[in-house]
Amino acid sequence: MALVHTPSQTTEPMLALLIAAGTVLLALITLYLVGFDQGAISRSGMYMHELMHDGRHLLGLPCH
Ligand SMILES: [Zn+2]
């Protein structure tokens, strides 16, 4: 007995595109929070900056 997977021709490319777009968006938000946030957008004061401080230096991004 063999199991055969027959992917749908209409939904899987859209699902893959949605997952890829979500991944890119999440990566850009993470890059912003680690690399560039100074508290103005995240409204967290300097908390997010201090939380990501070591990562910022590790990536060689300008900090202080
Ligand atoms: Zn620094």
PDB file of C-alpha atoms and ligand atoms in Angstrom:
ATOM      1  CA  MET A   1       0.000   0.000   0.000  1.00  0.00           C
ATOM      2  CA  ALA A   2       1.458   3.331  -1.027  1.00  0.00           C
ATOM      3  CA  LEU A   3       0.444   6.792   0.003  1.00  0.00           C
ATOM      4  CA  VAL A   4       0.422   9.263  -2.813  1.00  0.00           C
ATOM      5  CA  HIS A   5       0.384  12.979  -2.170  1.00  0.00           C
ATOM      6  CA  THR A   6      -1.257  14.991  -4.898  1.00  0.00           C
ATOM      7  CA  PRO A   7      -0.783  18.654  -4.073  1.00  0.00           C
ATOM      8  CA  SER A   8      -3.493  21.047  -4.951  1.00  0.00           C
ATOM      9  CA  GLN A   9      -2.588  23.232  -7.890  1.00  0.00           C
ATOM     10  CA  THR A  10      -4.313  26.341  -6.583  1.00  0.00           C
ATOM     11  CA  THR A  11      -3.730  26.712  -2.838  1.00  0.00           C
ATOM     12  CA  GLU A  12      -0.153  25.586  -2.166  1.00  0.00           C
ATOM     13  CA  PRO A  13       1.650  28.277  -4.186  1.00  0.00           C
ATOM     14  CA  MET A  14      -0.414  30.956  -2.455  1.00  0.00           C
ATOM     15  CA  LEU A  15       0.306  29.398   0.945  1.00  0.00           C
ATOM     16  CA  ALA A  16       4.024  29.298   0.160  1.00  0.00           C
ATOM     17  CA  LEU A  17       3.889  32.926  -0.956  1.00  0.00           C
ATOM     18  CA  LEU A  18       2.062  33.902   2.239  1.00  0.00           C
ATOM     19  CA  ILE A  19       4.601  32.069   4.407  1.00  0.00           C
ATOM     20  CA  ALA A  20       7.493  33.680   2.505  1.00  0.00           C
ATOM     21  CA  ALA A  21       5.969  37.153   2.842  1.00  0.00           C
ATOM     22  CA  GLY A  22       5.380  36.619   6.565  1.00  0.00           C
ATOM     23  CA  THR A  23       8.938  35.425   7.040  1.00  0.00           C
ATOM     24  CA  VAL A  24      10.355  38.453   5.241  1.00  0.00           C
ATOM     25  CA  LEU A  25       8.146  40.802   7.275  1.00  0.00           C
ATOM     26  CA  LEU A  26       9.196  39.158  10.539  1.00  0.00           C
ATOM     27  CA  ALA A  27      12.865  39.348   9.511  1.00  0.00           C
ATOM     28  CA  LEU A  28      12.565  43.049   8.683  1.00  0.00           C
ATOM     29  CA  ILE A  29      10.842  43.804  11.997  1.00  0.00           C
ATOM     30  CA  THR A  30      13.559  41.878  13.853  1.00  0.00           C
ATOM     31  CA  LEU A  31      16.295  43.681  11.918  1.00  0.00           C
ATOM     32  CA  TYR A  32      14.705  47.012  12.780  1.00  0.00           C
ATOM     33  CA  LEU A  33      14.327  46.179  16.475  1.00  0.00           C
ATOM     34  CA  VAL A  34      17.879  44.849  16.772  1.00  0.00           C
ATOM     35  CA  GLY A  35      19.605  47.375  14.580  1.00  0.00           C
ATOM     36  CA  PHE A  36      17.829  50.675  14.474  1.00  0.00           C
ATOM     37  CA  ASP A  37      15.196  51.114  17.158  1.00  0.00           C
ATOM     38  CA  GLN A  38      15.839  53.993  19.527  1.00  0.00           C
ATOM     39  CA  GLY A  39      12.461  53.858  21.255  1.00  0.00           C
ATOM     40  CA  ALA A  40      10.598  56.264  18.973  1.00  0.00           C
ATOM     41  CA  ILE A  41       8.707  53.583  17.034  1.00  0.00           C
ATOM     42  CA  SER A  42       8.499  50.816  19.641  1.00  0.00           C
ATOM     43  CA  ARG A  43       7.456  53.363  22.335  1.00  0.00           C
ATOM     44  CA  SER A  44       9.566  51.437  24.832  1.00  0.00           C
ATOM     45  CA  GLY A  45      11.946  54.201  25.774  1.00  0.00           C
ATOM     46  CA  MET A  46      15.468  52.838  25.691  1.00  0.00           C
ATOM     47  CA  TYR A  47      14.370  49.402  26.927  1.00  0.00           C
ATOM     48  CA  MET A  48      14.431  47.762  23.473  1.00  0.00           C
ATOM     49  CA  HIS A  49      17.712  49.481  22.631  1.00  0.00           C
ATOM     50  CA  GLU A  50      19.351  48.191  25.796  1.00  0.00           C
ATOM     51  CA  LEU A  51      17.837  44.728  25.343  1.00  0.00           C
ATOM     52  CA  MET A  52      19.300  44.420  21.835  1.00  0.00           C
ATOM     53  CA  HIS A  53      22.526  46.258  22.605  1.00  0.00           C
ATOM     54  CA  ASP A  54      24.906  43.288  22.450  1.00  0.00           C
ATOM     55  CA  GLY A  55      23.322  42.040  19.225  1.00  0.00           C
ATOM     56  CA  ARG A  56      23.726  45.469  17.703  1.00  0.00           C
ATOM     57  CA  HIS A  57      27.444  45.467  18.470  1.00  0.00           C
ATOM     58  CA  LEU A  58      27.787  41.855  17.346  1.00  0.00           C
ATOM     59  CA  LEU A  59      26.372  42.746  13.928  1.00  0.00           C
ATOM     60  CA  GLY A  60      28.595  45.808  13.647  1.00  0.00           C
ATOM     61  CA  LEU A  61      25.728  48.244  13.422  1.00  0.00           C
ATOM     62  CA  PRO A  62      26.359  51.822  14.541  1.00  0.00           C
ATOM     63  CA  CYS A  63      25.250  52.337  18.107  1.00  0.00           C
ATOM     64  CA  HIS A  64      27.131  54.928  20.128  1.00  0.00           C
TER      65      HIS A  64
HETATM   66 ZN    ZN B   1      26.366  50.337  21.932  1.00  0.00          ZN
END
